[in-house]
CSV table of C-alpha atoms and ligand atoms in Angstrom, one decimal:
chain,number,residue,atom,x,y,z
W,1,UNK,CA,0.0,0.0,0.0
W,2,UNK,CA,1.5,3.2,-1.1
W,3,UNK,CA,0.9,6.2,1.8
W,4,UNK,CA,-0.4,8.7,-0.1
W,5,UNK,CA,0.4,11.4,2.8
W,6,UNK,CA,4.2,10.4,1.7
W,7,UNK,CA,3.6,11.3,-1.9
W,8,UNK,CA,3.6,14.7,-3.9
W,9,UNK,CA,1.1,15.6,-6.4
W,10,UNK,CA,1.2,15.8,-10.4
W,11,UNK,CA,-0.5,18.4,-12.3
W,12,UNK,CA,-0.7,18.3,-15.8
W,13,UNK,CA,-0.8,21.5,-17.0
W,14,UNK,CA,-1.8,23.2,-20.7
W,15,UNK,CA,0.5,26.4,-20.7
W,16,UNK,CA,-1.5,27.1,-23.9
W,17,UNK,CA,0.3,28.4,-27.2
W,18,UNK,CA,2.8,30.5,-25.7
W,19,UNK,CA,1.6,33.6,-24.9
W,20,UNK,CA,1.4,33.9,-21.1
W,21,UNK,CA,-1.8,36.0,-21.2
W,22,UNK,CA,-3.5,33.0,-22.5
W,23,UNK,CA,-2.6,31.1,-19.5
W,24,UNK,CA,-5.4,30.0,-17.2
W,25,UNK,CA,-5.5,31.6,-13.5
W,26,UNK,CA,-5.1,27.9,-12.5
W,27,UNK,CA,-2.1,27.6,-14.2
W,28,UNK,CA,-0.1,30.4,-12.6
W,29,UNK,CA,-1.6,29.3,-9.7
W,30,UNK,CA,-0.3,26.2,-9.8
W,31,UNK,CA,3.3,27.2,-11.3
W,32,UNK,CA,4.2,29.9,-8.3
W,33,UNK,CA,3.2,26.4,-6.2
W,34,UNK,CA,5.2,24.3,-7.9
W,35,UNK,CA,8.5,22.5,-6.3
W,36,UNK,CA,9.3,21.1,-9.5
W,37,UNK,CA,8.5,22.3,-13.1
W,38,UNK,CA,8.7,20.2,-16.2
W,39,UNK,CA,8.0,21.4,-19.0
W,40,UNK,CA,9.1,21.1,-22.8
W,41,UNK,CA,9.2,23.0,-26.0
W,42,UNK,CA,6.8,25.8,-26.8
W,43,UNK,CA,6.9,27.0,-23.5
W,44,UNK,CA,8.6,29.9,-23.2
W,45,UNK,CA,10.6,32.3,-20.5
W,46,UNK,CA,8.0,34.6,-19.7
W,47,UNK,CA,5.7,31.7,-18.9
W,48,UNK,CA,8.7,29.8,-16.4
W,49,UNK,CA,8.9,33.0,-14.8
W,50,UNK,CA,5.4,32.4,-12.7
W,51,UNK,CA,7.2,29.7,-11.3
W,52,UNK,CA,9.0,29.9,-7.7
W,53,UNK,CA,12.7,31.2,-8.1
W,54,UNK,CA,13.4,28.1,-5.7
W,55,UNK,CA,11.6,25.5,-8.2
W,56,UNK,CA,13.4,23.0,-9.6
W,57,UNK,CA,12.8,23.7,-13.8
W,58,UNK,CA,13.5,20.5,-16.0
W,59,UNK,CA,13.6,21.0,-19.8
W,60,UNK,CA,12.5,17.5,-21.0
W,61,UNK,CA,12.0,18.7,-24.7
W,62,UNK,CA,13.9,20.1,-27.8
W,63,UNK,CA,13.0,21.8,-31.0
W,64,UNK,CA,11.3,19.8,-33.5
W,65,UNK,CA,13.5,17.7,-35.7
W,66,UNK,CA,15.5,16.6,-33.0
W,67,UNK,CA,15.2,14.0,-30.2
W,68,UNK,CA,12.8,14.7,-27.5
W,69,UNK,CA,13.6,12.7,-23.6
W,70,UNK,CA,11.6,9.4,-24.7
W,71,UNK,CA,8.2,9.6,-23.5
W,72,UNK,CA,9.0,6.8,-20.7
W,73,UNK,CA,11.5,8.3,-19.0
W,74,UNK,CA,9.4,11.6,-18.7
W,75,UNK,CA,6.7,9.8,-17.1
W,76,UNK,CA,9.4,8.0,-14.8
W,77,UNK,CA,10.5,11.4,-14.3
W,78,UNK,CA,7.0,12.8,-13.1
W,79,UNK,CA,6.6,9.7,-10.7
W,80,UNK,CA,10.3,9.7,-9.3
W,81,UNK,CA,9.8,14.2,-8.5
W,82,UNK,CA,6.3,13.2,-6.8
W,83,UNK,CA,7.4,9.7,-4.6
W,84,UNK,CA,10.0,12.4,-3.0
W,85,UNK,CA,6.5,14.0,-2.2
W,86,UNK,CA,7.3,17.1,-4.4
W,87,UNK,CA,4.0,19.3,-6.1
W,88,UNK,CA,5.2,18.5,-9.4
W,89,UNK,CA,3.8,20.9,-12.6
W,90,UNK,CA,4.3,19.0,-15.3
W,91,UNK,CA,3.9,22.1,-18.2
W,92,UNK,CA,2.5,21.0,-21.9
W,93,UNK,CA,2.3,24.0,-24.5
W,94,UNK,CA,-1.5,24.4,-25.4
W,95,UNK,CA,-3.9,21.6,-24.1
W,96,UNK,CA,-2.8,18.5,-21.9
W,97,UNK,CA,-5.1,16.4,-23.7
W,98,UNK,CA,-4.7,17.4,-27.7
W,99,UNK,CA,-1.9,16.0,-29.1
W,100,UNK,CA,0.1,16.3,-25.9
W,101,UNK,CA,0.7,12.7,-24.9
W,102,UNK,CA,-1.1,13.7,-21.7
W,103,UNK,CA,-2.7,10.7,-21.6
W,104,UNK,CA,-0.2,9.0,-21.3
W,105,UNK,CA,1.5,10.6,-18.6
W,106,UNK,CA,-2.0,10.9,-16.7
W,107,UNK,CA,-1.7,6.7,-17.3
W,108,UNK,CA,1.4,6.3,-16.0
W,109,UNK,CA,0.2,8.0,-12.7
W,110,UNK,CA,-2.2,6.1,-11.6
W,111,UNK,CA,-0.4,2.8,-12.8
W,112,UNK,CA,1.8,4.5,-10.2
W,113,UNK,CA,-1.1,5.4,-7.7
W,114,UNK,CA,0.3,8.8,-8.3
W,115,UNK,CA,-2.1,11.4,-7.2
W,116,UNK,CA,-2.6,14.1,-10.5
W,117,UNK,CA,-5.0,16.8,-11.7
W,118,UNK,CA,-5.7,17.9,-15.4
W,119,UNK,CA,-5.5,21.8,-16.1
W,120,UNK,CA,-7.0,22.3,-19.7
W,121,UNK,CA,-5.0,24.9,-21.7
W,122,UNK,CA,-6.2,27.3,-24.9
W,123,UNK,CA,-5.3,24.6,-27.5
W,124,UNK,CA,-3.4,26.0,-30.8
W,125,UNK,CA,-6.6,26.0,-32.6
W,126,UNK,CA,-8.9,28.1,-30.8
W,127,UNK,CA,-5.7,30.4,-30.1
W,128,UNK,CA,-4.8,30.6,-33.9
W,129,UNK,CA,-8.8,30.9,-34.9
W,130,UNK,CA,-9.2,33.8,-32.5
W,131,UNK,CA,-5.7,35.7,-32.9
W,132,UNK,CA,-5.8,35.3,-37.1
W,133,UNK,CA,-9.7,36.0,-37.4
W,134,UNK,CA,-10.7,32.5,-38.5
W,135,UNK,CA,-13.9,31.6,-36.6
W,136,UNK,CA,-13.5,27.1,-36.4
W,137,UNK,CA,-16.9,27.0,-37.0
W,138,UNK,CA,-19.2,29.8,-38.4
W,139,UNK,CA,-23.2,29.0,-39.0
W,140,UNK,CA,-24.1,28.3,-42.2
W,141,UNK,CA,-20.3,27.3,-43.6
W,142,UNK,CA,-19.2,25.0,-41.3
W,143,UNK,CA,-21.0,23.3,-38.3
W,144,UNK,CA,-18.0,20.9,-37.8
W,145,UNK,CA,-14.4,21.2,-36.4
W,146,UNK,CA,-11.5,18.1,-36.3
W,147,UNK,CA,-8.7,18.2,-35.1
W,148,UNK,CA,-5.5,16.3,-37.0
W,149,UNK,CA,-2.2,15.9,-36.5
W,150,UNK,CA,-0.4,16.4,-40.1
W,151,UNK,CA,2.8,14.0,-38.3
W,152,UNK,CA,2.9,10.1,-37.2
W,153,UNK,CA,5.2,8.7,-34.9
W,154,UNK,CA,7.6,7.9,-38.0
W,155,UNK,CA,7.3,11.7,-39.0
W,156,UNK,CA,5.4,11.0,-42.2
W,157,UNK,CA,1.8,11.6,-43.0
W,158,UNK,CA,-0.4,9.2,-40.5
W,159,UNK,CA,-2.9,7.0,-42.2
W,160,UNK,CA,-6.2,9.0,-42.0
W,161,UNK,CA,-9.6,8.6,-43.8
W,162,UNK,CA,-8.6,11.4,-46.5
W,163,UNK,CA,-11.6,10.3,-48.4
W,164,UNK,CA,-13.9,11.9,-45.4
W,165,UNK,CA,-12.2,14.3,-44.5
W,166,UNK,CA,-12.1,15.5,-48.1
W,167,UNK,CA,-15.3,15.0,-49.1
W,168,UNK,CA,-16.4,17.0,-46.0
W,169,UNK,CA,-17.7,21.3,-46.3
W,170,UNK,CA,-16.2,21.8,-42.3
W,171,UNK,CA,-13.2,23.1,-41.0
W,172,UNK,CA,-9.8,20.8,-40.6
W,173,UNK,CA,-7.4,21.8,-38.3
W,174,UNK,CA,-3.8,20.5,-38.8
W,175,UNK,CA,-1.5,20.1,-35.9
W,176,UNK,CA,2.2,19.5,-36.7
W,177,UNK,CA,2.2,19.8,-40.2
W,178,UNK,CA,4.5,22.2,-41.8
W,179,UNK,CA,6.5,19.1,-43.3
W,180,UNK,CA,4.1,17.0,-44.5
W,181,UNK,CA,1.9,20.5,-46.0
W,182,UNK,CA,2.5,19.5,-49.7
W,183,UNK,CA,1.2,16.0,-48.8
W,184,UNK,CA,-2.1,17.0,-46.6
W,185,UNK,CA,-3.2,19.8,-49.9
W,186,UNK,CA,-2.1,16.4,-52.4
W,187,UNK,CA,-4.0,13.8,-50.3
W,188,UNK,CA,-6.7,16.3,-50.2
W,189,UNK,CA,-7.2,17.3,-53.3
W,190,UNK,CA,-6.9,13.7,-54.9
W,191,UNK,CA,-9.5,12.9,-52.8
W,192,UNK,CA,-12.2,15.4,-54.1
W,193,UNK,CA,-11.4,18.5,-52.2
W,194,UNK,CA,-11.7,21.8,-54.7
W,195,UNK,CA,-8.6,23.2,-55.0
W,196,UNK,CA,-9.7,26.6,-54.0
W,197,UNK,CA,-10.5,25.7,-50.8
W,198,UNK,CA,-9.4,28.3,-48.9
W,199,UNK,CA,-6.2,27.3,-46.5
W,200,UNK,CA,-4.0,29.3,-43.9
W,201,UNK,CA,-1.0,28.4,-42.5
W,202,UNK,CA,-0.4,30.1,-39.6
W,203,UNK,CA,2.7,30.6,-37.5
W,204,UNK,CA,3.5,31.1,-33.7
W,205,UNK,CA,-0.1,31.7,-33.5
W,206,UNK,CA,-1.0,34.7,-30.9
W,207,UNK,CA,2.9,35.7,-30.3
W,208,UNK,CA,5.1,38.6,-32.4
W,209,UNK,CA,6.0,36.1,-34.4
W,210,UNK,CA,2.9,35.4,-35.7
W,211,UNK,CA,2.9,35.1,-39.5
W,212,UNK,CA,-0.6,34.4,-41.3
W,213,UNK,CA,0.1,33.0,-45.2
W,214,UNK,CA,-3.4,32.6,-47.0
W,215,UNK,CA,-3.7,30.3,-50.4
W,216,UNK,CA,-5.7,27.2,-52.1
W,217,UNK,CA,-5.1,23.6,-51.2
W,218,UNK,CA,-3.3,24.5,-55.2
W,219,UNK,CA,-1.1,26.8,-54.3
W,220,UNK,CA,-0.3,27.1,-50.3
W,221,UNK,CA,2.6,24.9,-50.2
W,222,UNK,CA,4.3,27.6,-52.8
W,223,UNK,CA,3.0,30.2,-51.0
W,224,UNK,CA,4.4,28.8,-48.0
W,225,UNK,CA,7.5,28.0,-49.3
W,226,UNK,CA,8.0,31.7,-50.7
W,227,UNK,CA,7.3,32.8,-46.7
W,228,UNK,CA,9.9,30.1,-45.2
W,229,UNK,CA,7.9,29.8,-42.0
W,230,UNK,CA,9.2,28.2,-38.9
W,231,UNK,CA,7.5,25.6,-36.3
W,232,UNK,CA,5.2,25.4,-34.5
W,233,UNK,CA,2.5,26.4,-37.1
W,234,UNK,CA,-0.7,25.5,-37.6
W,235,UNK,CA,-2.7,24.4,-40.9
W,236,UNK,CA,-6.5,25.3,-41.2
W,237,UNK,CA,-8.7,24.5,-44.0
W,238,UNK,CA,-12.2,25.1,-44.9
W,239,UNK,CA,-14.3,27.6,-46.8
W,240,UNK,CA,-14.1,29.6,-43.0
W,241,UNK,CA,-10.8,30.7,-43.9
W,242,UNK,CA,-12.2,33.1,-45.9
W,243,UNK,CA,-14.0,35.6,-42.7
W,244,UNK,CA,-10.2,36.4,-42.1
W,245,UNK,CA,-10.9,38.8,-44.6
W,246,UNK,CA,-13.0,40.9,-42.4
W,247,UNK,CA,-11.9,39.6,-38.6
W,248,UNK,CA,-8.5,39.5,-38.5
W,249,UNK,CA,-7.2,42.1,-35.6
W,250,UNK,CA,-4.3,41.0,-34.3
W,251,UNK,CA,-1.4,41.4,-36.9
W,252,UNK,CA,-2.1,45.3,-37.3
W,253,UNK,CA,-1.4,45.9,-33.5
W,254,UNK,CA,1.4,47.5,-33.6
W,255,UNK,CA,1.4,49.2,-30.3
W,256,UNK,CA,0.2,45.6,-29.1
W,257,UNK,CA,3.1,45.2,-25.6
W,258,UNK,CA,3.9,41.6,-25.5
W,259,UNK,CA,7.5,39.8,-24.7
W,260,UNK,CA,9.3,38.5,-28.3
W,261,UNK,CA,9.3,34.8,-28.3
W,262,UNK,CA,13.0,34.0,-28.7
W,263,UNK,CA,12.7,31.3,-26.2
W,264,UNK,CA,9.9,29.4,-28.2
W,265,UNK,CA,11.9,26.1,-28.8
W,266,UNK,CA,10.1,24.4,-31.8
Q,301,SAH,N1,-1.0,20.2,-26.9
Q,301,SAH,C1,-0.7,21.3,-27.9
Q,301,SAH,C2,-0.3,20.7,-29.3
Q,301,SAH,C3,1.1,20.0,-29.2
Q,301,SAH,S1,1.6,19.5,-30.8
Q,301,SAH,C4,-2.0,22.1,-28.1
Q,301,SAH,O1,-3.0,21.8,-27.5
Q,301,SAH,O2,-1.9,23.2,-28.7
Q,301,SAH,C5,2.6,20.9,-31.3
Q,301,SAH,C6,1.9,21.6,-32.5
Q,301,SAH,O3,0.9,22.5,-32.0
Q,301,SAH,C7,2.8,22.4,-33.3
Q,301,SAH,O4,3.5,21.7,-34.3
Q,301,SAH,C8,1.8,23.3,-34.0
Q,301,SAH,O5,1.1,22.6,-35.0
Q,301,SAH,C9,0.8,23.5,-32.9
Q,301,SAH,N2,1.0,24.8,-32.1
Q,301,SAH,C10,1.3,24.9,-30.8
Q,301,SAH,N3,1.5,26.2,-30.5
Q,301,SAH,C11,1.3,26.9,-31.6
Q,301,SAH,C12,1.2,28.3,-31.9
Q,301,SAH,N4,1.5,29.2,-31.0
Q,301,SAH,N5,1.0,28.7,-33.2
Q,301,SAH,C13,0.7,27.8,-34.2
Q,301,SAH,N6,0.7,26.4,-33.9
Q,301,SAH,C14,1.0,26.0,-32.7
């Protein structure tokens, strides 16, 4: 019987997508709280700065491209910091649960008998919808939202139903996808989505950094290309694409104060 007196806590925390107004009251609570702070890329300085001066930080990942701590030995990680009965913040960029292997770590707690808590973050989606004026859904164009991730374990396109996804009028939102861009609009396309549906490609969505290229499925990996646009970005397709035209808001800020985002690592 583990004594769960003797044993610390794990939070699993969405840090949302990097700028550290979008973080949740919750989560700053829980970072100036924290003993021990893990946290990996797309999280970046002015977010760690919540966070006690006496907290231990751990940097578990790198910038995209390049190895990552294996999954494992974070989650051995989380339960080594919290059976020395340390409040342990485990730090995700955007949402725990959306293509944050959160899961996974929540799993490996309570194989553990590791008490945790789940703090939902402002996924890259709704932060990129809202900061580039692309409403997910709108009434009357697009009543459904998915989620995707344009990257499989092996780095290459995962095996998805491309047939319903592009026979579908809603919104797609690709996670991950800047390599595999010319592949998504090819798949796409070949199976029956116009090429002038309207796609943006969004980077560091909500930061200075942000960088919004609009095109077709036909012609958004040139586009892109011509841009040479860095991780993490953000792929959105659908006819919604299109309000941007009248919302968008956030680009023409000039006088807008936020921290650059040199410290964004992917
Ligand atoms: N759990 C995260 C996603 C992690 S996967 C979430 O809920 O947002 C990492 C991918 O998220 C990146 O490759 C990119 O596609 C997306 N992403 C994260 N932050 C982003 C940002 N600020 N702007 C654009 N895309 C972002």
């Amino acid at each position: 019987m583990i004594n769960t007196s003797q044993i610390g806590k794990v939070y699993l925390v969405g840090a949302g997508p990097g700028n550290p107004e979008l973080l949740t009251l919750k989560a700053v609570r829980l970072l100036q709280e924290a003993e021990v702070v893990i946290y990996d890329r797309l999280i970046g300085k002015e977010i760690l700065e919540f966070a006690d001066s006496n907290a231990e930080l751990i940097f578990v990942g790198k910038a995209s491209g390049h190895h990552t701590l294996p999954q494992p030995k974070i989650n051995t990680l989380l339960i080594q910091k919290a059976k020395e009965n340390k409040r342990v913040v485990r730090l995700k960029g955007g949402d725990p649960f959306i293509f944050g292997r959160g899961g996974e770590e929540a799993l490996a707690c309570q194989e553990e008998g590791i008490p945790f808590e789940v703090v939902p973050g402002v996924t890259a989606a709704t932060a990129v919808g809202a900061y580039t004026g692309i409403p997910l859904t709108h009434r009357g164009t697009s009543h459904l939202v998915t989620f995707i991730t344009g990257h499989s374990a092996k780095g290459k396109l995962p095996n998805l139903q491309w047939d319903l996804l592009a026979k579908s009028t809603h919104t797609l939102v690709f996670y991950m996808g800047l390599s595999t861009l010319p592949l998504i609009a090819k798949e796409l396309m070949f199976h029956g989505s116009p090429p002038d549906t309207p796609t943006a490609v969004v980077q560091e969505g909500s930061l200075r950094g942000q960088k919004t290229v609009v095109g077709t499925l036909a012609n958004i990996t040139e586009q892109v290309g011509q841009q040479q646009l860095h991780p993490p970005v953000l792929i959105i397709v659908g006819e919604v694409v299109k309000f941007r035209e009248w919302m968008h808001w956030f680009e023409e800020q000039s006088s807008y104060e936020m921290p650059e985002s040199p410290t964004l690592i992917a």
